[in-house]
Coordinates of C-alpha atoms in Angstrom, one line a residue:
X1 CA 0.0 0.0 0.0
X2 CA 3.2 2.2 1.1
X3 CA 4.7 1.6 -2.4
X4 CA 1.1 2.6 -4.0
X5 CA 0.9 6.0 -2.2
X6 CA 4.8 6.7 -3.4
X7 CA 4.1 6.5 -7.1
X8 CA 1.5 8.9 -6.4
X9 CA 3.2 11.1 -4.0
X10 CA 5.9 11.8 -7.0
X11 CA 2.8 13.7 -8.7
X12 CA 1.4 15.2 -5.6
X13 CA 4.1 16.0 -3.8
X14 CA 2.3 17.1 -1.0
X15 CA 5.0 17.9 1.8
X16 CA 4.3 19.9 4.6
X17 CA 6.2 22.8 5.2
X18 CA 8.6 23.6 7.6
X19 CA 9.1 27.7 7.2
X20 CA 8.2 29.9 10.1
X21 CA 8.3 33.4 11.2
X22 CA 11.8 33.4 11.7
X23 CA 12.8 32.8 8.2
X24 CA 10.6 35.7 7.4
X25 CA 12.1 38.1 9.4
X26 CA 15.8 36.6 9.0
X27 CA 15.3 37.5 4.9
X28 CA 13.3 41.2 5.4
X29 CA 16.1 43.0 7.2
X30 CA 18.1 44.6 4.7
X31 CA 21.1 46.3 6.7
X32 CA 23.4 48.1 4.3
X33 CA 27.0 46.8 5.3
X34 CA 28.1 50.1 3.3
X35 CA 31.5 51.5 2.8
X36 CA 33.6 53.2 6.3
X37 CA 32.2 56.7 5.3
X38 CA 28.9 55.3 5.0
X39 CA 29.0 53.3 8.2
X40 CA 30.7 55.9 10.4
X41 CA 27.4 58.3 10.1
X42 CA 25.6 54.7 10.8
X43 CA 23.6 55.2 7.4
X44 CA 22.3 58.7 7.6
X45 CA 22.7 59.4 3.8
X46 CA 19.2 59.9 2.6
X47 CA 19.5 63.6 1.6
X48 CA 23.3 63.1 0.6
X49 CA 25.7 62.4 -2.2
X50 CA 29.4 61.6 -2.1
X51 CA 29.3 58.0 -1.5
X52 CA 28.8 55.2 -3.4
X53 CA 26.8 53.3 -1.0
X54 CA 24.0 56.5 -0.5
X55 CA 22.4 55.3 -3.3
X56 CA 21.3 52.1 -1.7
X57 CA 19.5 54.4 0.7
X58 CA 18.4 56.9 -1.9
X59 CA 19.2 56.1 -6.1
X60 CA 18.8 60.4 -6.4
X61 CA 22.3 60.2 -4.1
X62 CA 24.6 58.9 -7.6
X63 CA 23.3 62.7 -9.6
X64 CA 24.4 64.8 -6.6
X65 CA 28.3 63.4 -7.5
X66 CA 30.6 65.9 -9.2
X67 CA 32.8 63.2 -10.6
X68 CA 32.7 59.9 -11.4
X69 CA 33.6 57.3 -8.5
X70 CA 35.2 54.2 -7.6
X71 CA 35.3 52.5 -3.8
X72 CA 36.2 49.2 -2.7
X73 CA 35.1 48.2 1.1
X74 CA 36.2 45.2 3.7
X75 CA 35.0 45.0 6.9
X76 CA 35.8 42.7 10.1
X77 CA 33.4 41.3 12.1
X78 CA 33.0 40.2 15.9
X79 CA 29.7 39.4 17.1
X80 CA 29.5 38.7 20.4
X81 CA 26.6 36.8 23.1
X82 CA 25.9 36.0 26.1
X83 CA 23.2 33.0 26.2
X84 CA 21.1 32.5 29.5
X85 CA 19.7 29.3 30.1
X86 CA 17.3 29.4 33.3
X87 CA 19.5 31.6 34.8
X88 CA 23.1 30.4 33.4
X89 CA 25.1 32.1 31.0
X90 CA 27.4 30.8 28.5
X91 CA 29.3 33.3 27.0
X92 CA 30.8 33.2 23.1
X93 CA 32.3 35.2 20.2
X94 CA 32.5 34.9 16.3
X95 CA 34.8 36.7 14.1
X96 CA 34.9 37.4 10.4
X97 CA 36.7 38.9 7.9
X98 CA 33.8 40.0 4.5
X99 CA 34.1 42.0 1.3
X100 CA 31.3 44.3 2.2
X101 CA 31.1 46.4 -0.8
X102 CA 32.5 47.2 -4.4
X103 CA 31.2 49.9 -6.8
X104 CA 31.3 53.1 -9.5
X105 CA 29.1 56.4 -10.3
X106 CA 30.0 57.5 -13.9
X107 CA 28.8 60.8 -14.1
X108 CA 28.0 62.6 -17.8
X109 CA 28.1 66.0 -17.7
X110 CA 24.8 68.1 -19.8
X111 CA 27.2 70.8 -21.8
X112 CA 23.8 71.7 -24.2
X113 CA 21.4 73.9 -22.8
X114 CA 18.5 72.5 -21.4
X115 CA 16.8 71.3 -17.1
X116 CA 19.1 68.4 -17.1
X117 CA 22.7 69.2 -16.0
X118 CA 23.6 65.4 -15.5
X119 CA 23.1 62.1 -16.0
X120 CA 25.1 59.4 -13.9
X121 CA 25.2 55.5 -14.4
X122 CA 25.7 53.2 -11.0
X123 CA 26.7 49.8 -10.5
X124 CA 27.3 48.3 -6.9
X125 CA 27.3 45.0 -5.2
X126 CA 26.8 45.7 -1.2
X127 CA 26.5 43.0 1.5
X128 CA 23.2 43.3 3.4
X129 CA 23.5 40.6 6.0
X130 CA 26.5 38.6 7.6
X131 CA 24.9 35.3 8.5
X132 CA 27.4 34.2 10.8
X133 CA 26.8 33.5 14.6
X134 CA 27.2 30.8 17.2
X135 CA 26.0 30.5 20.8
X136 CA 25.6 27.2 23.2
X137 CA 24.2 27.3 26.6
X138 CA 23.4 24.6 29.1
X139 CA 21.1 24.1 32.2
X140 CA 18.7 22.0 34.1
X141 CA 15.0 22.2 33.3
X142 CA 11.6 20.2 34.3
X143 CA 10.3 20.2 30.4
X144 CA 11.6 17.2 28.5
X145 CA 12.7 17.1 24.3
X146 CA 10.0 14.0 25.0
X147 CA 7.0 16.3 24.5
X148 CA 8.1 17.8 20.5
X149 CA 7.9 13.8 19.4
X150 CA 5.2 12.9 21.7
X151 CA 2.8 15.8 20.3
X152 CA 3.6 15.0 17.2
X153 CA 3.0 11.8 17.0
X154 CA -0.6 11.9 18.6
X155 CA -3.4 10.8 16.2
X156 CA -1.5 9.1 13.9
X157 CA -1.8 5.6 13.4
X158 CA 1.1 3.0 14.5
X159 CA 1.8 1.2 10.9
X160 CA 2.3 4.8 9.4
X161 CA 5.4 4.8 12.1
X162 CA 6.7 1.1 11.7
X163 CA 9.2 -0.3 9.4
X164 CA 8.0 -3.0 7.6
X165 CA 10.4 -6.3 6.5
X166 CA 10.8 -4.6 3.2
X167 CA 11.4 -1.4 4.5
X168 CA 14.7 1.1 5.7
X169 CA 14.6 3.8 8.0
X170 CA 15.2 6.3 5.6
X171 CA 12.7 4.7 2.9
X172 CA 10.0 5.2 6.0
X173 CA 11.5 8.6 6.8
X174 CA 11.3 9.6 2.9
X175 CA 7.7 8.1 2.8
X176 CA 6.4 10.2 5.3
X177 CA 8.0 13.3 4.4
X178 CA 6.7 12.9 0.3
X179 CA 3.2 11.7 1.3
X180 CA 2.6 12.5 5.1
X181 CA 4.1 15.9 6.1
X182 CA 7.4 17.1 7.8
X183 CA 5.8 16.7 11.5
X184 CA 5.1 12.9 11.0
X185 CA 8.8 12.5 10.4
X186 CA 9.5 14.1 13.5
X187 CA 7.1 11.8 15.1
X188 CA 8.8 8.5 13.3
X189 CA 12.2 9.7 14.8
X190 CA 10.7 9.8 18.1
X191 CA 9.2 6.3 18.0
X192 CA 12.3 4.4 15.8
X193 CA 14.7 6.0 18.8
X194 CA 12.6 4.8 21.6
X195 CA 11.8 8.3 22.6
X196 CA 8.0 7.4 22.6
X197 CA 6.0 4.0 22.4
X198 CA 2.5 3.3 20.9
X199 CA 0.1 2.7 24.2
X200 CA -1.3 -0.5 22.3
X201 CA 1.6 -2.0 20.0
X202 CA -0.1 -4.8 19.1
X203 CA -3.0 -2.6 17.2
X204 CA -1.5 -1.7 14.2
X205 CA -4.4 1.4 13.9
X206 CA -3.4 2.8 17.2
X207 CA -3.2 6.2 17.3
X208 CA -2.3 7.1 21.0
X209 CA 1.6 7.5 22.7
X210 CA 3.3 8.0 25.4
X211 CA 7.0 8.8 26.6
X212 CA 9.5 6.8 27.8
X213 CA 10.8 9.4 29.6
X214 CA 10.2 9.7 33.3
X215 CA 9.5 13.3 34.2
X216 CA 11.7 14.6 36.5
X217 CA 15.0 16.8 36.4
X218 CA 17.0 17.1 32.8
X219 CA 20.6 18.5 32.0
X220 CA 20.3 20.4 28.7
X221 CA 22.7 21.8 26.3
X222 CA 21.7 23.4 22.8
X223 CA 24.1 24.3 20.1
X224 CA 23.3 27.1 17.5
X225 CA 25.8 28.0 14.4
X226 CA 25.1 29.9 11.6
X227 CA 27.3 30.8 8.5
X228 CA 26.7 32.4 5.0
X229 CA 25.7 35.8 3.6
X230 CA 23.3 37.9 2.1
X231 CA 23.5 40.7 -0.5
X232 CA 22.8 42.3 -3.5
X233 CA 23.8 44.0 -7.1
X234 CA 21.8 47.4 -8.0
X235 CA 22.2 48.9 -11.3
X236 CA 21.5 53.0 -10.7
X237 CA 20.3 55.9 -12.9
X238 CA 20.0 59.2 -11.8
X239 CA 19.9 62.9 -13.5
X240 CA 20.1 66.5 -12.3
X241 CA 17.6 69.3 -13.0
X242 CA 17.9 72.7 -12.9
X243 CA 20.6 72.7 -10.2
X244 CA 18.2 71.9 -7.5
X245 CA 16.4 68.3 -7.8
X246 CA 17.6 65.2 -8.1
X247 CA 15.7 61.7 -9.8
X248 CA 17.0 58.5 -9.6
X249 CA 16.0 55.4 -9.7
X250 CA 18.1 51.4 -8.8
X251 CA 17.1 48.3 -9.7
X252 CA 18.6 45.2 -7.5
X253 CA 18.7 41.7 -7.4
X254 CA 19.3 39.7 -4.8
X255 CA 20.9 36.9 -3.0
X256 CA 20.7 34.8 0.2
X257 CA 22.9 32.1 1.5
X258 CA 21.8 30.5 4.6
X259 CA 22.9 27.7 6.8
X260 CA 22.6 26.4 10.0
X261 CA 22.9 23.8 12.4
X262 CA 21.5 23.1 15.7
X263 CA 21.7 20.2 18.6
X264 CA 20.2 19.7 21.2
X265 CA 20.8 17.0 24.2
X266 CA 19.0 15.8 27.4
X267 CA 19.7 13.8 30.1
X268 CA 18.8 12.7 33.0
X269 CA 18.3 9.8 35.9
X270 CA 15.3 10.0 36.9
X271 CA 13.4 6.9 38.1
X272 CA 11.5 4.7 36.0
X273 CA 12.6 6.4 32.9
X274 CA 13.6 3.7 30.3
X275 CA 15.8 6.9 27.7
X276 CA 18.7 8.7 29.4
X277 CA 20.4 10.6 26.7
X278 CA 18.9 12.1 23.9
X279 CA 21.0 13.9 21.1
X280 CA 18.6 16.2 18.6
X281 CA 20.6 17.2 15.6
X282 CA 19.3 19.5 12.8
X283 CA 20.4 21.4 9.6
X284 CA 19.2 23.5 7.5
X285 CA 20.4 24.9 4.1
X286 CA 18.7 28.0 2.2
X287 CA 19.6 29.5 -1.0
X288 CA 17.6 32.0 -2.9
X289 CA 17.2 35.0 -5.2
X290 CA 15.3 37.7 -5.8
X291 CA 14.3 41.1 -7.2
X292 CA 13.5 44.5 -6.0
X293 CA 13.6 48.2 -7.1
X294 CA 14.0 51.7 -5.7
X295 CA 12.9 55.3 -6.7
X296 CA 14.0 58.5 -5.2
X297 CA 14.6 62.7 -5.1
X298 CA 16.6 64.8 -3.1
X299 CA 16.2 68.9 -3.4
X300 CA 18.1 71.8 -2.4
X301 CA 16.0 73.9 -0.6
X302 CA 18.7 76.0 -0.1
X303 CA 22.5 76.2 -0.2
X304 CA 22.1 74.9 3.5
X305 CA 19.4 72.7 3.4
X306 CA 18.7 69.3 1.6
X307 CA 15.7 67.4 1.6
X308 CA 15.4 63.6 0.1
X309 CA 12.8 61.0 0.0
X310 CA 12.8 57.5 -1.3
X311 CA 10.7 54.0 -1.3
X312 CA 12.3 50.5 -1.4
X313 CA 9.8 48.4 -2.8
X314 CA 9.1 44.8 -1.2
X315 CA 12.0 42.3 -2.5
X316 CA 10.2 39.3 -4.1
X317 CA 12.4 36.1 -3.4
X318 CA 12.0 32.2 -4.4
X319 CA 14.1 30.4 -2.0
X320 CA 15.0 26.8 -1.7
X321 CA 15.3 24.5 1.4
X322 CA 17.1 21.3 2.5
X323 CA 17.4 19.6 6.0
X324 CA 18.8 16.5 7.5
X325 CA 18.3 15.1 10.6
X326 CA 19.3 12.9 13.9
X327 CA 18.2 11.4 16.4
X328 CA 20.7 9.3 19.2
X329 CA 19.3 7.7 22.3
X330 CA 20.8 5.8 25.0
X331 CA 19.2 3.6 27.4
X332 CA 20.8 2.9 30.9
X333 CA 19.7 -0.9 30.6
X334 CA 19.6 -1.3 26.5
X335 CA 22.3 0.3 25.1
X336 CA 22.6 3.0 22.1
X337 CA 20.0 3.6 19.5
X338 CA 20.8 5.5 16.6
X339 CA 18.4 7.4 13.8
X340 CA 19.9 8.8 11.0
X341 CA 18.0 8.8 7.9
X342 CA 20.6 9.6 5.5
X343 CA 18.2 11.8 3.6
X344 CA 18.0 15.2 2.5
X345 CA 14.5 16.9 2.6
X346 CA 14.1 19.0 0.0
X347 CA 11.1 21.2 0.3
X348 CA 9.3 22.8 -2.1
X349 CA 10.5 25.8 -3.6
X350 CA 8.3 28.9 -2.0
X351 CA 8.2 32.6 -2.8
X352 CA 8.7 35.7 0.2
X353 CA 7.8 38.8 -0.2
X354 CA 9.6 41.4 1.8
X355 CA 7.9 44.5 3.5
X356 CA 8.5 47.8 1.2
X357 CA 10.4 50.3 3.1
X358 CA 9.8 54.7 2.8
X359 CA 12.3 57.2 3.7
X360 CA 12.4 60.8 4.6
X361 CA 15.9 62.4 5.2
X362 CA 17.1 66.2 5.9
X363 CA 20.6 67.6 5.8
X364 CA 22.7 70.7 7.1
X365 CA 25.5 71.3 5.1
X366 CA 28.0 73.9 6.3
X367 CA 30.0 74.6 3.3
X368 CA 33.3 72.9 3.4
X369 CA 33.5 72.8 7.5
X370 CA 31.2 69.5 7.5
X371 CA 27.3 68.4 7.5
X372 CA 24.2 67.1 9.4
X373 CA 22.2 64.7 8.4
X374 CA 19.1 62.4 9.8
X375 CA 17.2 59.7 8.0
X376 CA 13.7 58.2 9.0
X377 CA 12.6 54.9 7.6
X378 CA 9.0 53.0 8.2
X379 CA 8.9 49.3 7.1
X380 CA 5.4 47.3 7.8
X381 CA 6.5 43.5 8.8
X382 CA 3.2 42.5 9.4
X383 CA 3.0 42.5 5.0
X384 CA 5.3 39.6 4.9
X385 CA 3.8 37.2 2.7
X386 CA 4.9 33.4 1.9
X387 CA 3.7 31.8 -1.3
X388 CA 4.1 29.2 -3.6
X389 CA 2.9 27.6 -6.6
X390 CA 3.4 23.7 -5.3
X391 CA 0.0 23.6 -3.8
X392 CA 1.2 24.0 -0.4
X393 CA -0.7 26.2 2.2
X394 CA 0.6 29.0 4.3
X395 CA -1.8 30.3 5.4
X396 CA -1.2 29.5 9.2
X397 CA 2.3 31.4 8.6
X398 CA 0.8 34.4 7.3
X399 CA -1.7 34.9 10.1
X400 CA 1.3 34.2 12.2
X401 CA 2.7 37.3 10.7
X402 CA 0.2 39.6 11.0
X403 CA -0.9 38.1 14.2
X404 CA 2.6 39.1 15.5
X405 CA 4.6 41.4 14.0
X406 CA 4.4 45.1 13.0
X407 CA 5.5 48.3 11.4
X408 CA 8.4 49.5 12.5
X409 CA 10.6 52.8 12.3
X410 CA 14.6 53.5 12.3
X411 CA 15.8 56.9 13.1
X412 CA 19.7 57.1 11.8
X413 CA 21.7 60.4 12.8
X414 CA 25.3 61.1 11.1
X415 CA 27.7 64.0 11.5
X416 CA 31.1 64.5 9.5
X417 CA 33.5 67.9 10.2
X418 CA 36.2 68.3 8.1
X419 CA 39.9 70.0 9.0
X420 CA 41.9 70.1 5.7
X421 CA 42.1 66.7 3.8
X422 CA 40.6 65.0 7.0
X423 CA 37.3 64.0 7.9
X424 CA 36.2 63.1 11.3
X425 CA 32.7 61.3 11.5
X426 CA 29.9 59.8 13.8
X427 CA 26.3 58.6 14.4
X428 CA 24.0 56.4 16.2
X429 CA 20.8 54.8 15.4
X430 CA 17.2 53.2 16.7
X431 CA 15.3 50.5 14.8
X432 CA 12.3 49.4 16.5
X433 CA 11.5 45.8 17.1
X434 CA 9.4 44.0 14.1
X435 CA 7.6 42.2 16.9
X436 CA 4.4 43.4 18.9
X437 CA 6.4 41.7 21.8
X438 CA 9.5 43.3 22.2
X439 CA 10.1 40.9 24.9
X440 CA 11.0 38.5 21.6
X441 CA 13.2 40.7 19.4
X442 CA 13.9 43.5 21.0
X443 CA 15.1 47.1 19.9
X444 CA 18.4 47.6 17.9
X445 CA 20.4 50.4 18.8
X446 CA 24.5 51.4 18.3
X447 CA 26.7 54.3 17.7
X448 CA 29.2 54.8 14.8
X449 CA 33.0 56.6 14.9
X450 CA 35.2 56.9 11.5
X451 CA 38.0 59.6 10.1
X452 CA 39.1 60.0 6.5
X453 CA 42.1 61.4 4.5
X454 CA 41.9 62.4 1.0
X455 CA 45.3 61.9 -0.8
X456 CA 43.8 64.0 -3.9
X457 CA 42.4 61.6 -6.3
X458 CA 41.8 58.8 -3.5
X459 CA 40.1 58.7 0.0
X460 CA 41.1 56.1 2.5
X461 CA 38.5 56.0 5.1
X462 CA 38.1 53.9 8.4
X463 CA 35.0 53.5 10.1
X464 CA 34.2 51.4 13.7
X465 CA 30.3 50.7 14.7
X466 CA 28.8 49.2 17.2
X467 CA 25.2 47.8 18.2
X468 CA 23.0 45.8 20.4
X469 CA 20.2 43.7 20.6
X470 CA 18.4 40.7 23.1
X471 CA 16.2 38.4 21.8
X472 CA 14.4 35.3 22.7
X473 CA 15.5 31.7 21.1
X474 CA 12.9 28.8 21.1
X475 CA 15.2 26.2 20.6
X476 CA 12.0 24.6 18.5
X477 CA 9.9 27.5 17.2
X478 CA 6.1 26.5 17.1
X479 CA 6.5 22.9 18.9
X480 CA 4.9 21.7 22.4
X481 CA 8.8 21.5 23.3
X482 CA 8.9 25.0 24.5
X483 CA 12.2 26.1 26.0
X484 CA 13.9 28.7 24.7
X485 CA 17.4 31.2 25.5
X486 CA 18.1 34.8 25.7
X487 CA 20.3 36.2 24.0
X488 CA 22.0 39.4 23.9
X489 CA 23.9 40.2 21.1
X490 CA 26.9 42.8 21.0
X491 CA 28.5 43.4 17.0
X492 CA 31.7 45.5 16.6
X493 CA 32.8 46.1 13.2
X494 CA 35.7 47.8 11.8
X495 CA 35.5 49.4 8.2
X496 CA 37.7 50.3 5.7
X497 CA 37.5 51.8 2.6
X498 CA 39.4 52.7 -0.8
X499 CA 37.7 55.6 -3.3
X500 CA 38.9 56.6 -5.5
X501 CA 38.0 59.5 -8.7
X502 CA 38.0 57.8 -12.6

């Protein structure tokens, strides 16, 4: 019958979904990794020119250049948590070295008469996210791994969860992930490993469970590491009119590299329990692309006072999905159990669509002695959609969403004063949480320092910033197996950067 429902499952392919709010958020936030000048006014570049990475905040930025523009940006990275774990903290640190940004403004001077004074052409590649981060914590707790198999496994019948004579583990496992849906193999590794038994084995149409695991007192540890990158190539066109408004306009596409792993083990000695060590092992790889564009102005309103505005419309991805999994059990009086599939889940391929994002910005430029500037941006996270066209549903995700999250605002304030052929810069900034529960996400805050020299035809700028932000971590978002971390986050990142004229 098994081998029946597989020929048809290769049409169907009905496979349960395993994306949550989390991925939605991790792909929305689009944080500029920008060149040192950029960086050392934490962004604020809205109403401004000058830097090859403005036009990611407004495409306008690339027409307010007086000559055409090269830079060429690395950055290092240390991201640093502390991880509490019912009230112990483990304490760890990442570094890494990225090529944050490369890029050029040619800019084509109007000689005829005529509104347009310029015309300027941009190409950039900037990285918007640096994927990497780690933390582990351990603890004692009274909630048991037991209960994200046990729920799981509730209702459904006992032969959907045995291996028959002709059968493998990892034909079962595959079976249930093409025809069933990803929380019934969750349920199988439970019951292979022991974790959980049926309450009647000998009734092959049983459909209730119960643990193996005698409540009590557990040691847990949980292991979190992340690697890869996000970013994105923007082609830019901009022009000049009449001295005092800039138009320009980018489109982008876009790139996500994404992989983690996670484990997870329990143990414990507590009477009558027949599992004493479980091992929960999980990864997760995600590549995907997509497409988005951006329109903006800036005006002089007068020889002091600039004025910008821009929208980033929504980024429209299709992303792709793989996971493995683990399970290893040991049993005081039986010995070792092991679960390993051997297979790669490959889900669906499913479309996100980011939240657009619209900015207002005002500078204060005081001739040659330096400037002022502030940007405000509003993005809506509660209009992050999931999709796809493989018939499966998300409709539970999206209510998530909306159910949760929320529009949010950044406020970004940068400064640069100028003695000579230096430049001496800062800025801090405030992004609101996406979240209607800040207690989940919270706020994301940090300050900015940089300097420059400008040899003539090239500027060598440096830039350190710094931010903040606590979170919570369910080690198993959405499951009956509830426990969960805090975490708060500390990045430092030093900048540099090479521009030079062409």
């Amino acid at each position: 019958m098994k081998k029946l429902l597989l020929f048809i499952s290769i049409l169907s392919m009905s496979i349960a979904n395993a994306q949550d709010i989390n991925d939605a958020l991790r792909y929305s936030n689009d944080n500029i990794k920008g060149t040192a000048r950029f960086r050392a006014m934490s962004g604020a570049f809205g109403a401004l020119g000058g830097d090859i990475s403005s036009l990611q905040i407004n495409p306008a930025a690339s027409a307010v250049f007086l000559n055409s523009s090269a830079s060429l940006t690395i950055g290092a990275d240390r991201i640093y948590n502390e991880a509490i774990y019912n009230g112990i903290q483990q304490d760890e640190s990442e570094k890494n070295l990225n090529f944050n940004q490369i890029g050029a403004v040619f800019v084509f001077n109007n000689t005829a008469s005529g509104p347009i004074n310029k015309v300027t052409f941009g190409m950039a590649y900037d990285q918007t996210a640096d994927n990497a981060d780690q933390f582990f914590v351990s603890g004692q707790s009274n909630n048991s791994i037991d209960q994200y198999f046990l729920t799981e496994a509730q209702g459904l019948p006992l032969d959907l969860l045995t291996v028959q004579n002709n059968e493998s583990v990892s034909g079962l496992y595959r079976y249930l992930g093409q025809n069933e849906s990803y929380s019934a193999q969750q349920a199988f590794l439970g019951f292979e490993s022991l974790i959980i038994e049926s309450d009647n084995p000998d009734d092959p149409n049983s459909t209730a469970y119960s643990s193996n695991v005698a409540s009590g007192t557990f040691d847990q540890d949980f292991t979190y590491e992340t690697t890869g990158l996000n970013g994105k190539f923007s082609f830019n066109g901009a022009m000049q009119i009449n001295d005092k408004f800039f138009l320009g306009a980018n489109i982008s596409t876009h790139f996500i590299s994404f992989d983690r792993f996670t484990n997870f083990r329990e143990q414990n000695q507590n009477t009558g329990s027949f599992i004493n060590d479980i091992s929960f092992s999980n990864k997760l790889s995600t590549t995907g692309a997509g497409i988005s564009f951006q329109l903006g102005g800036i005006a002089k309103v007068s020889k002091m006072v600039r004025v910008g505005a821009s929208y980033q419309s929504p980024t429209w991805y299709n992303i792709n999905e793989e996971t493995t999994q683990r399970v290893v059990t040991i049993s005081d009086t039986d010995g070792r159990f092991v679960v390993a599939p051997d297979i790669i889940n490959v889900y669906p391929e499913y479309e996100l669509r980011t939240p657009g994002k619209a900015t207002g910005s005002i500078a204060l430029l005081f001739g040659k002695k330096g400037l002022l500037s502030f940007d405000y941006s509003y993005k809506d996270y509660s209009s992050i959609k999931f999709s796809s066209d493989n018939r499966v549903d998300y409709r539970e995700q999206n209510n998530e969403i909306s159910n949760m999250l929320q529009g949010a605002s950044t406020a970004r304030l940068g400064g640069e004063m100028r003695h000579h052929n230096w430049s001496f810069r800062g800025g801090m900034f405030l992004e609101q949480s996406p979240y209607k529960n800040d207690q989940i996400l919270g706020e994301r805050k940090g300050f900015s320092l940089g300097t420059g020299y400008n040899f003539g035809k090239i500027r060598l700028d440096v830039a350190y910033d710094y931010s903040e932000q606590e979170r919570e971590e369910q080690f198993y978002p959405g499951s009956a197996f509830q426990n969960s971390a805090q975490i708060n986050s500390y990045r430092n990142n030093i900048t540099v950067s090479l521009n030079l004229k062409i």
